[in-house]
XYZ file of C-alpha atoms in Angstrom:
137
model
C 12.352 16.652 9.919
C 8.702 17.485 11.196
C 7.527 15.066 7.700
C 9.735 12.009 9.132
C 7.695 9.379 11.541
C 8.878 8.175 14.768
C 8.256 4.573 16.173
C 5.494 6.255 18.468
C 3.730 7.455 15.886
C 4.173 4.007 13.612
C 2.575 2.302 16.702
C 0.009 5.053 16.795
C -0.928 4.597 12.716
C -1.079 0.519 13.242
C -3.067 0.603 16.102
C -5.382 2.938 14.263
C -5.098 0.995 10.593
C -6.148 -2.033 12.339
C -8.919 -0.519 14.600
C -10.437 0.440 11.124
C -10.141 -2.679 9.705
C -11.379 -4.783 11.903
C -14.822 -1.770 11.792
C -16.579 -3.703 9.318
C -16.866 -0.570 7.272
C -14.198 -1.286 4.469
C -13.993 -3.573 2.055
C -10.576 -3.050 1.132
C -7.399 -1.146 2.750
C -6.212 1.997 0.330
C -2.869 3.014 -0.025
C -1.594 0.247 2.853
C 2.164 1.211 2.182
C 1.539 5.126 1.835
C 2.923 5.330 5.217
C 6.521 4.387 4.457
C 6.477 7.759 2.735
C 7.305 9.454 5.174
C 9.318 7.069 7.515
C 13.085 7.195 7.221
C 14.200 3.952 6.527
C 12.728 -0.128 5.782
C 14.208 -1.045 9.612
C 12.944 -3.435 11.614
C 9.999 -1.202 13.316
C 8.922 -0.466 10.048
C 8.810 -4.654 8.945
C 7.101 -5.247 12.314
C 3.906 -3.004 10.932
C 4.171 -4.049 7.552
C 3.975 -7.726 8.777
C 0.952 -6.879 11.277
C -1.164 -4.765 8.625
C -0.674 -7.804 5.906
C -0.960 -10.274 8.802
C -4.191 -8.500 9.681
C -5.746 -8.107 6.018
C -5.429 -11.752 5.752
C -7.070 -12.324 8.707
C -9.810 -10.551 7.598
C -9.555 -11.494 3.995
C -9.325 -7.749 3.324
C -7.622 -6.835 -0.085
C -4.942 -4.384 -0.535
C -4.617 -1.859 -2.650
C -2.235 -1.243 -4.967
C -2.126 2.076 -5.415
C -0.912 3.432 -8.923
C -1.154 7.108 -8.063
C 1.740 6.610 -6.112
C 3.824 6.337 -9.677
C 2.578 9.686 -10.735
C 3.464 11.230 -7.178
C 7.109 9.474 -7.841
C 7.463 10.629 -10.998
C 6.517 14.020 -10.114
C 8.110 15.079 -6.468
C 11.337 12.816 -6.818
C 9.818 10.562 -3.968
C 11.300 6.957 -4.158
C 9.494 5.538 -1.352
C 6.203 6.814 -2.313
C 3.883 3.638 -3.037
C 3.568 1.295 -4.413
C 6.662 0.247 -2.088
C 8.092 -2.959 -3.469
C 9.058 -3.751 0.482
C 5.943 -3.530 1.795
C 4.349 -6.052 -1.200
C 7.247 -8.527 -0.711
C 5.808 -8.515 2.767
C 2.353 -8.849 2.018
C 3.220 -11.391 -0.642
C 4.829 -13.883 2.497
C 1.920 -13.436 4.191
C -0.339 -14.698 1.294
C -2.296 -11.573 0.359
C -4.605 -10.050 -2.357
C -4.411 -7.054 -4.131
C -6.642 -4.549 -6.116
C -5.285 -2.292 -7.962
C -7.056 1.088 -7.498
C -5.466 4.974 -7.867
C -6.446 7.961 -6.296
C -9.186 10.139 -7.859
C -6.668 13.596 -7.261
C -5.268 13.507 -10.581
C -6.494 12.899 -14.226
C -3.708 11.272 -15.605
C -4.257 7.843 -14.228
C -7.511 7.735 -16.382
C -5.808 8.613 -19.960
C -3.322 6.207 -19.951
C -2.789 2.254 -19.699
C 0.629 2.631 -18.960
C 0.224 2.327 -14.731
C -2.217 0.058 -14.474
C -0.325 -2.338 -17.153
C 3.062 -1.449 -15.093
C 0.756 -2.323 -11.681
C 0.012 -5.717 -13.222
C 3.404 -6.348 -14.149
C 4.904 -5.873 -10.409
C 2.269 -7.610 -9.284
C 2.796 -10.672 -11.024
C 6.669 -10.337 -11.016
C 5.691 -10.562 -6.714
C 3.463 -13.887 -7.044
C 0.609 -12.285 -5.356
C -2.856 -12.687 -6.472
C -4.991 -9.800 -8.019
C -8.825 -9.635 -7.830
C -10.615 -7.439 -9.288
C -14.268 -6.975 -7.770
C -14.947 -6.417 -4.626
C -18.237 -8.243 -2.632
C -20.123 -5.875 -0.438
């Protein structure tokens, strides 16, 4: 449907991810799986990005974020390849990179509970990959 991504338009979004990154004007990249949303399957075009955006953040010693509201959008819509994706971390995880965990501001519920954060931690370590949690400006 008119939701699903092409391979043009994953080209398009990594050309464009790593045009901002490499800006100077971020100190971390948000959400970096919230693209595989809305692509159809974890093929190879979809690796190839994955592998590119992590290869980049590293480059850059850019965290990721590991973005909890992505449980509550799960939980809520029935979306199973809403983010946190576990493919895109194993990924970023080969490449040797850091997350933060952070959540979107959108909804309340990420504030009255433990629960995601603790659950964020968990994955996290489960995945070997290192969690910071400050940022330097």
């Amino acid at each position: 449907g008119s939701d699903t991504k092409t391979k043009e338009q994953l080209d398009d979004y990594l050309k464009t991810a790593i045009k901002a990154m490499e800006s100077g004007l971020f100190v971390y990249f948000a959400h970096p799986d919230l693209f595989m949303s809305s692509y159809p399957t974890f093929d190879e075009d979809c690796k190839k990005v994955c592998h590119q955006l992590c290869e980049k953040a590293k480059e850059l010693n850019m965290p990721l974020e590991y973005n909890i509201s992505g449980y509550i959008y799960r939980e809520s819509f029935n979306c199973p390849n809403s983010y946190p994706n576990k493919n895109f971390w194993k990924i970023a995880k080969e490449v040797g990179c850091q997350a933060i965990i952070g959540y979107d501001a959108h909804n309340h519920t990420v504030y009255e509970t433990d629960k995601y954060r603790e659950r964020a931690l968990k994955e996290l370590a489960e995945l070997g990959i290192e969690v910071i949690d400050t940022l330097s400006l």
